[in-house]
Coordinates of C-alpha atoms in Angstrom, one line a residue:
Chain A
X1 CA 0.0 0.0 0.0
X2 CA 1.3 3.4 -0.5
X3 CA 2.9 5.7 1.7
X4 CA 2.8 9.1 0.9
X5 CA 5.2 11.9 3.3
X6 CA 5.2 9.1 6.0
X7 CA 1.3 8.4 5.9
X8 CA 0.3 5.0 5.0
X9 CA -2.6 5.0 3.0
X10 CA -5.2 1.9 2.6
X11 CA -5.8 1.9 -1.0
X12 CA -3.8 2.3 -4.0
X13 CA -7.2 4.1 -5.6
X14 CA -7.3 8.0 -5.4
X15 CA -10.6 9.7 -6.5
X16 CA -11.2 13.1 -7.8
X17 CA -14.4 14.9 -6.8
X18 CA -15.6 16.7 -9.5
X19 CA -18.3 16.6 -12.6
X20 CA -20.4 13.6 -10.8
X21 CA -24.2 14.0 -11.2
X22 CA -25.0 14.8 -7.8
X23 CA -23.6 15.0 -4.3
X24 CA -25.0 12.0 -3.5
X25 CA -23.5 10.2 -6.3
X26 CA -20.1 11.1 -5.2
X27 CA -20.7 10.1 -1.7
X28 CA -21.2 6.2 -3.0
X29 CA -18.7 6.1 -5.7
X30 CA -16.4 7.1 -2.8
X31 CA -17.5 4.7 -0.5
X32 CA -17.7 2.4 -3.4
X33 CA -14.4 2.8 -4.7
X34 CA -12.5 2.4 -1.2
X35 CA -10.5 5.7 -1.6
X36 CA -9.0 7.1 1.3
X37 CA -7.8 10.2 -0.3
X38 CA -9.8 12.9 -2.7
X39 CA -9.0 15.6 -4.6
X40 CA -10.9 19.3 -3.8
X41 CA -10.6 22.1 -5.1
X42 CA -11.5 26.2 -4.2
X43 CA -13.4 28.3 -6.1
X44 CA -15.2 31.6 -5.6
X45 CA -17.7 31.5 -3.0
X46 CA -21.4 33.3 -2.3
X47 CA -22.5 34.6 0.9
X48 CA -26.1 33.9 -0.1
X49 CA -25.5 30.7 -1.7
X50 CA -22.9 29.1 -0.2
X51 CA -22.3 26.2 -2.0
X52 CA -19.0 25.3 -1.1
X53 CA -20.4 25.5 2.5
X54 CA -22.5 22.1 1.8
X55 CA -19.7 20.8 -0.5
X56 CA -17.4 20.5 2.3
X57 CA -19.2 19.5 4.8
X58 CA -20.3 16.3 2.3
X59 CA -16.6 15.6 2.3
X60 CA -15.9 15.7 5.7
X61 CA -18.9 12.8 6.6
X62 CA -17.0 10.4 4.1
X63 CA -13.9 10.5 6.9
X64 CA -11.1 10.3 4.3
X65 CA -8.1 12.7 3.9
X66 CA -7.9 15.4 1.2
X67 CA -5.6 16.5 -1.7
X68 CA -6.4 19.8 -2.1
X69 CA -5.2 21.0 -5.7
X70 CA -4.3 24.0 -7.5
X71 CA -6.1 22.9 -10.8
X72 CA -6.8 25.6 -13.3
X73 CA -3.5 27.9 -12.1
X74 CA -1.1 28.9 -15.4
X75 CA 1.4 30.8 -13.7
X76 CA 3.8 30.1 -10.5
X77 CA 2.3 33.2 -8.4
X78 CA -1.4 32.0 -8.4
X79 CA -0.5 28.2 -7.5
X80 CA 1.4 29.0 -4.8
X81 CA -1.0 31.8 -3.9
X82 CA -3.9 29.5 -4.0
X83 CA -1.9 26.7 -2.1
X84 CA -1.6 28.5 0.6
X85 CA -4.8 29.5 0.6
X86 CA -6.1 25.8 0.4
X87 CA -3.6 25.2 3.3
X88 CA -5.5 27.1 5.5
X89 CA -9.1 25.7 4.4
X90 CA -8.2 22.8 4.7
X91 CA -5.4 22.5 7.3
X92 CA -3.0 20.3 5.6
X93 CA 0.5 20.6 3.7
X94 CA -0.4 18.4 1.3
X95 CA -1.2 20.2 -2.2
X96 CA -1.6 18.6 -5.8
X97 CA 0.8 21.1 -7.7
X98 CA -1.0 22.0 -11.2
X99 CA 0.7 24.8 -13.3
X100 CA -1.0 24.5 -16.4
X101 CA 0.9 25.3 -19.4
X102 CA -0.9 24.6 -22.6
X103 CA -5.1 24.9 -23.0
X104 CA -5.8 22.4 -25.3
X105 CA -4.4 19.7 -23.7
X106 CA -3.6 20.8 -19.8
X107 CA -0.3 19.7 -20.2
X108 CA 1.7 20.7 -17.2
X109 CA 4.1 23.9 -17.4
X110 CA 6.7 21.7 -16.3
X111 CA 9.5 25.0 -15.8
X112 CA 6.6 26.9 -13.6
X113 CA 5.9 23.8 -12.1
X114 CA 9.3 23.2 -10.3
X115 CA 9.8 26.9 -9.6
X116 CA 6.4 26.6 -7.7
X117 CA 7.3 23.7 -6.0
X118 CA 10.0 25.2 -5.1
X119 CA 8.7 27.6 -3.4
X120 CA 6.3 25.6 -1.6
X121 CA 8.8 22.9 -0.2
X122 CA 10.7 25.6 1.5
X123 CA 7.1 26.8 2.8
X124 CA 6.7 23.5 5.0
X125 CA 4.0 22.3 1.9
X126 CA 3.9 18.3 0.9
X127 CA 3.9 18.6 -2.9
X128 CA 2.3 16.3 -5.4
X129 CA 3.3 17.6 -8.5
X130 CA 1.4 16.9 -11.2
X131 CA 3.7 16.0 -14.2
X132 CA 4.8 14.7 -17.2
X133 CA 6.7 10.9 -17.4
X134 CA 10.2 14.0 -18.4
X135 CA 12.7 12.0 -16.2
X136 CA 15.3 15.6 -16.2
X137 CA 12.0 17.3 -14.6
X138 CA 11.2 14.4 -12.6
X139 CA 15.0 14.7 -11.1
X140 CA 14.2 19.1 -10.7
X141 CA 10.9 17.9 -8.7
X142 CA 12.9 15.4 -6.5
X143 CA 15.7 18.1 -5.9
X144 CA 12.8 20.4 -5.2
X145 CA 11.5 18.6 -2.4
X146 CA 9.1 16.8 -3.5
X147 CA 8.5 13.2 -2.1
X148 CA 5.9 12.2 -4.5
X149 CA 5.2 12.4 -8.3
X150 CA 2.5 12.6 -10.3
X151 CA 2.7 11.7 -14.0
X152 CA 0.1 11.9 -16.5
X153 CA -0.9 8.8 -18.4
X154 CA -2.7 10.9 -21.4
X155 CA -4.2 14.1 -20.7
X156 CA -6.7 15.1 -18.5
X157 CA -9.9 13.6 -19.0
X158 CA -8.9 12.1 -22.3
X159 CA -9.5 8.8 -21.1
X160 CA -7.2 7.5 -23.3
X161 CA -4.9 5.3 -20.6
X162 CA -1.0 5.1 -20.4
X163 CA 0.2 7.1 -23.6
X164 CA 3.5 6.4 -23.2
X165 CA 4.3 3.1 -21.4
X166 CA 8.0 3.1 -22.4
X167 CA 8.6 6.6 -20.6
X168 CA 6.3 5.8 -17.2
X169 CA 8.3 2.2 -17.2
X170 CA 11.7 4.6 -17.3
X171 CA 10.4 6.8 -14.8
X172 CA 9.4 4.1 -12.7
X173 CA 12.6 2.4 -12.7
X174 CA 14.7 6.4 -12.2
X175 CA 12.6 6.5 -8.9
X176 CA 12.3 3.2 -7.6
X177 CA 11.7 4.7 -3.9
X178 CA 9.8 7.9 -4.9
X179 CA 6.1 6.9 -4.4
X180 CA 4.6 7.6 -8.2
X181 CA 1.0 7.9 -9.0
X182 CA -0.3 7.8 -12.4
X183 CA -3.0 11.1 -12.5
X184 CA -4.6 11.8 -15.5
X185 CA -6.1 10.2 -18.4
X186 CA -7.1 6.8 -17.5
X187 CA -10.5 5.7 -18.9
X188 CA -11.6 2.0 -17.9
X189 CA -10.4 -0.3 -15.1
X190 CA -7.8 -2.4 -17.2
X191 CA -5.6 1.5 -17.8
X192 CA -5.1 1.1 -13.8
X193 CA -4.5 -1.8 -13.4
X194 CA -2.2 -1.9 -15.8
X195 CA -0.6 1.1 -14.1
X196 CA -0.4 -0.9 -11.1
X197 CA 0.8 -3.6 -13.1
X198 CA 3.9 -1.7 -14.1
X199 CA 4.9 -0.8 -10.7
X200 CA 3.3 2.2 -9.9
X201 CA 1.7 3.0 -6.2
X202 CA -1.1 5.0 -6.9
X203 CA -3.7 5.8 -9.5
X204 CA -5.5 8.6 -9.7
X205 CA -8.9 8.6 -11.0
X206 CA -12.0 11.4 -11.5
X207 CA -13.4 11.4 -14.8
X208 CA -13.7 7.9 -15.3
X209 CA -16.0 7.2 -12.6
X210 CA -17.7 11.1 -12.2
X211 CA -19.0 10.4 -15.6
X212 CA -19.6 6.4 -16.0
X213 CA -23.7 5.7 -16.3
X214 CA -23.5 4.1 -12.7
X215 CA -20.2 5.7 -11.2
X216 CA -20.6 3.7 -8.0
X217 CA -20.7 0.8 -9.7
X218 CA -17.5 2.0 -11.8
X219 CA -15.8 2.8 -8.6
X220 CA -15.9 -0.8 -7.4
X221 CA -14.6 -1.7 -10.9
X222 CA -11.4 0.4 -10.4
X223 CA -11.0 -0.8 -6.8
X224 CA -10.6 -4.4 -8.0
X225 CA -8.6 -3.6 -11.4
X226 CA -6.2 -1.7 -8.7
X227 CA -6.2 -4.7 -5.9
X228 CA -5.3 -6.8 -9.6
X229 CA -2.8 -4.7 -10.7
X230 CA -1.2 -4.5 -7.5
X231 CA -1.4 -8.6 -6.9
X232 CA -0.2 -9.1 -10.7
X233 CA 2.8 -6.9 -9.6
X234 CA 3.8 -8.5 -6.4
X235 CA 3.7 -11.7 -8.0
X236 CA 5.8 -10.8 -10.7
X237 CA 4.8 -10.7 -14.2
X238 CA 6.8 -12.3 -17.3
X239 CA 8.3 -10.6 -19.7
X240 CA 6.8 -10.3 -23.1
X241 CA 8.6 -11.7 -25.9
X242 CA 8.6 -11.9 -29.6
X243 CA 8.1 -15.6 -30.5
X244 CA 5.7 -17.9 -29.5
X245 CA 6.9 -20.5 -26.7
X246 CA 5.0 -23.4 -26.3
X247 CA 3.1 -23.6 -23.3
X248 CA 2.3 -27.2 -23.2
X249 CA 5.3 -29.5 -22.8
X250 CA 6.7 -30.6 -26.0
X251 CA 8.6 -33.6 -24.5
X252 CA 6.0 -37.0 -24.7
X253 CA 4.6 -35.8 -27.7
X254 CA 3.2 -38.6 -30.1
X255 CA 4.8 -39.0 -33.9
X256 CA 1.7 -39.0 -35.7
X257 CA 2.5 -37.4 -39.1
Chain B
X1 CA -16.3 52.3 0.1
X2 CA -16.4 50.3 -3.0
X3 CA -14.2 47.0 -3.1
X4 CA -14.3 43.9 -5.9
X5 CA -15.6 40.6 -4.0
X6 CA -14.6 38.2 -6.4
X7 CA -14.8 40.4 -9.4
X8 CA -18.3 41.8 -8.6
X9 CA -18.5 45.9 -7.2
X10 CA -19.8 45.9 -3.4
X11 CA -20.3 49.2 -1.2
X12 CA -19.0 47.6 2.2
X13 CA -18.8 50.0 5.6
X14 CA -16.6 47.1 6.7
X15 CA -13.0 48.6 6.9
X16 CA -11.5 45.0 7.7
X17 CA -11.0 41.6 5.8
X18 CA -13.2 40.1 8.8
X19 CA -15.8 42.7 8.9
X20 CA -16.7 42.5 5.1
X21 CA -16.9 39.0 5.2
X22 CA -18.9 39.3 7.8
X23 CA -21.0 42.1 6.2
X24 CA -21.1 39.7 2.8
X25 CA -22.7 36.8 4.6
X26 CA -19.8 34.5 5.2
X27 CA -20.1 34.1 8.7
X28 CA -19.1 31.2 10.0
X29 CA -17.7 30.0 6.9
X30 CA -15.3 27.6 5.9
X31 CA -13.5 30.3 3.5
X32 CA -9.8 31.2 2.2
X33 CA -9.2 34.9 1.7
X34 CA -6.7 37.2 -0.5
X35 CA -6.7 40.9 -0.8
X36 CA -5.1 41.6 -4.3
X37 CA -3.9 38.8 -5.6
X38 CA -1.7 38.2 -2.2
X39 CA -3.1 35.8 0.5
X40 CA -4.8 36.4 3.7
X41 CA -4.8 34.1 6.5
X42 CA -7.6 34.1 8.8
X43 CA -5.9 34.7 11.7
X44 CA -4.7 37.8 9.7
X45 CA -7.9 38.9 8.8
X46 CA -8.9 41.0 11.5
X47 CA -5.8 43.1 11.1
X48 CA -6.3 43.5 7.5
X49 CA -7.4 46.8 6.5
X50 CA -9.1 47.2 3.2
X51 CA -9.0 50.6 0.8
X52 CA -11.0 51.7 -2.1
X53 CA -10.6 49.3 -5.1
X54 CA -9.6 46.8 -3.3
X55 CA -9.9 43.2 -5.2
X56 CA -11.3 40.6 -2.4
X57 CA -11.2 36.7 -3.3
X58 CA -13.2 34.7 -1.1
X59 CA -12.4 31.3 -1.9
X60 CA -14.3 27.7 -0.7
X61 CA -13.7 23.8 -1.2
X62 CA -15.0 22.4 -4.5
X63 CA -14.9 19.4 -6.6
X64 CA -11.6 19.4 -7.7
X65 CA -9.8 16.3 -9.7

């Protein structure tokens, strides 16, 4: 099980919050899904409405920790700005670091992004910076401070899984004692577990389930892909290869031609 | 006096970060503050004096991913 800045942390399976159909359908995909950490967010507030008032309070009855984020920030100034704002909603050093550098495909400004982590390591914060699988900027993030990384799979919300496997398999292998979650794009169950699969320690997962028909029932889905992944890796895979090798012993066999 | 509460004009008497929030209907709120662009803790609210044109931001938890 992972273990993120010293916290041990029951499930592999992290769940964003957002874009589900209603607040009750994220309170059973959570509960579904066995997630002891989401992701939250700020945004502007009403004093007549307050919506964020009944968001959070939501939140806080499903008893599991929060990754408060910094989505939607494009320069270095308003993620740390608005980490430290989050910091003192929700009264924890942990922040997912998002410096968003290009529109179209929320790629992460990966030179803002260590500057800004940066700045927060040597501000007490627990950065989880969300990156590319860039193995130079992964080193910058480490040398930064930070104790965890997040790497995309594809981009955000694509859905599209593990884009490239080669790179996340390098990174994996760079870091082998920096915990690495996989955050963005995965679509369907078999992208985490194959995440898991390749040694990762965390998936992180929002879309997928927010907008399945049933997401409580695509919660559960992810849960056991992850618990798979993870088994698949403990026990140690095989390696592919490019032939065929026969499975059934070829010893014994009768001459019948 | 006339400050910007996340980006909208307001006419507040409040002179303070804790007063206006107070005078917007945030009371008792789980809120994160910042008074032009730079943040403001809530233990530094009360200290925080606010002048005409001021840009408030009066942040709250969300769905986030």
């Amino acid at each position: 099980m992972p273990s993120f800045y010293g916290v041990e942390i029951a499930s592999a399976l992290m769940m964003g919050t957002a874009g589900f159909p209603s607040p009750h359908a994220l309170a059973q995909a959570v509960k579904a899904s066995g997630a002891q950490i989401v992701t939250v967010s700020l945004r502007r507030e009403s004093g007549t409405e307050r919506a964020g008032q009944a968001f959070w309070s939501l939140v806080r009855d499903l008893g599991v920790r929060v990754l408060p984020n910094t989505a939607g920030c494009h320069t270095v100034q308003e993620a740390v700005t608005t980490a430290r704002m989050a910091r003192d909603v929700f009264e924890t050093n942990w922040v997912k670091l998002e410096v968003i550098g290009d529109d179209d495909t929320l790629q992460p400004d990966v030179f803002g992004l260590v500057e800004a982590a940066r700045r927060l390591c040597a501000d007490a914060f627990e950065v989880f910076p969300y990156t590319t699988e860039d193995l130079v900027v992964a080193d910058r993030l480490v040398e930064a401070g930070c104790r965890v990384l997040m790497p995309w799979g594809a981009p955000i919300g694509s859905a599209r899984g593990l884009n490239n496997v080669f790179g996340l398999r390098a990174l994996r292998a760079r870091f082998p004692d920096v915990p690495l979650v996989i955050d963005a794009g995965i679509g369907v169950p078999s992208h985490a577990a194959q995440a898991m699969e390749l040694g990762f320690d965390a998936v992180l997962v929002n879309t997928a389930i927010a907008q399945a028909d049933d997401p409580a029932l695509m919660a559960s889905a992810f849960a056991k892909a992850v618990e798979a992944g993870l088994a698949a890796r403990a026990a140690g895979p095989i390696e592919p290869r490019d032939f065929a090798v026969p499975s059934t012993p070829v010893p014994g066999q009768a001459l019948l031609a | 006096m006339r400050i910007l509460v996340n980006g909208d004009p307001h006419d507040l008497a409040a002179s303070t970060v804790e007063r206006a929030l107070e005078e917007l209907g945030f009371a008792g709120a789980v809120v994160a503050t910042a008074v032009n662009g730079e943040f403001v803790a809530a233990a530094s609210r009360a200290s925080t004096v606010l002048t005409e044109g001021d840009r408030l931001e009066v942040l709250a938890p969300m769905q986030g991913g």
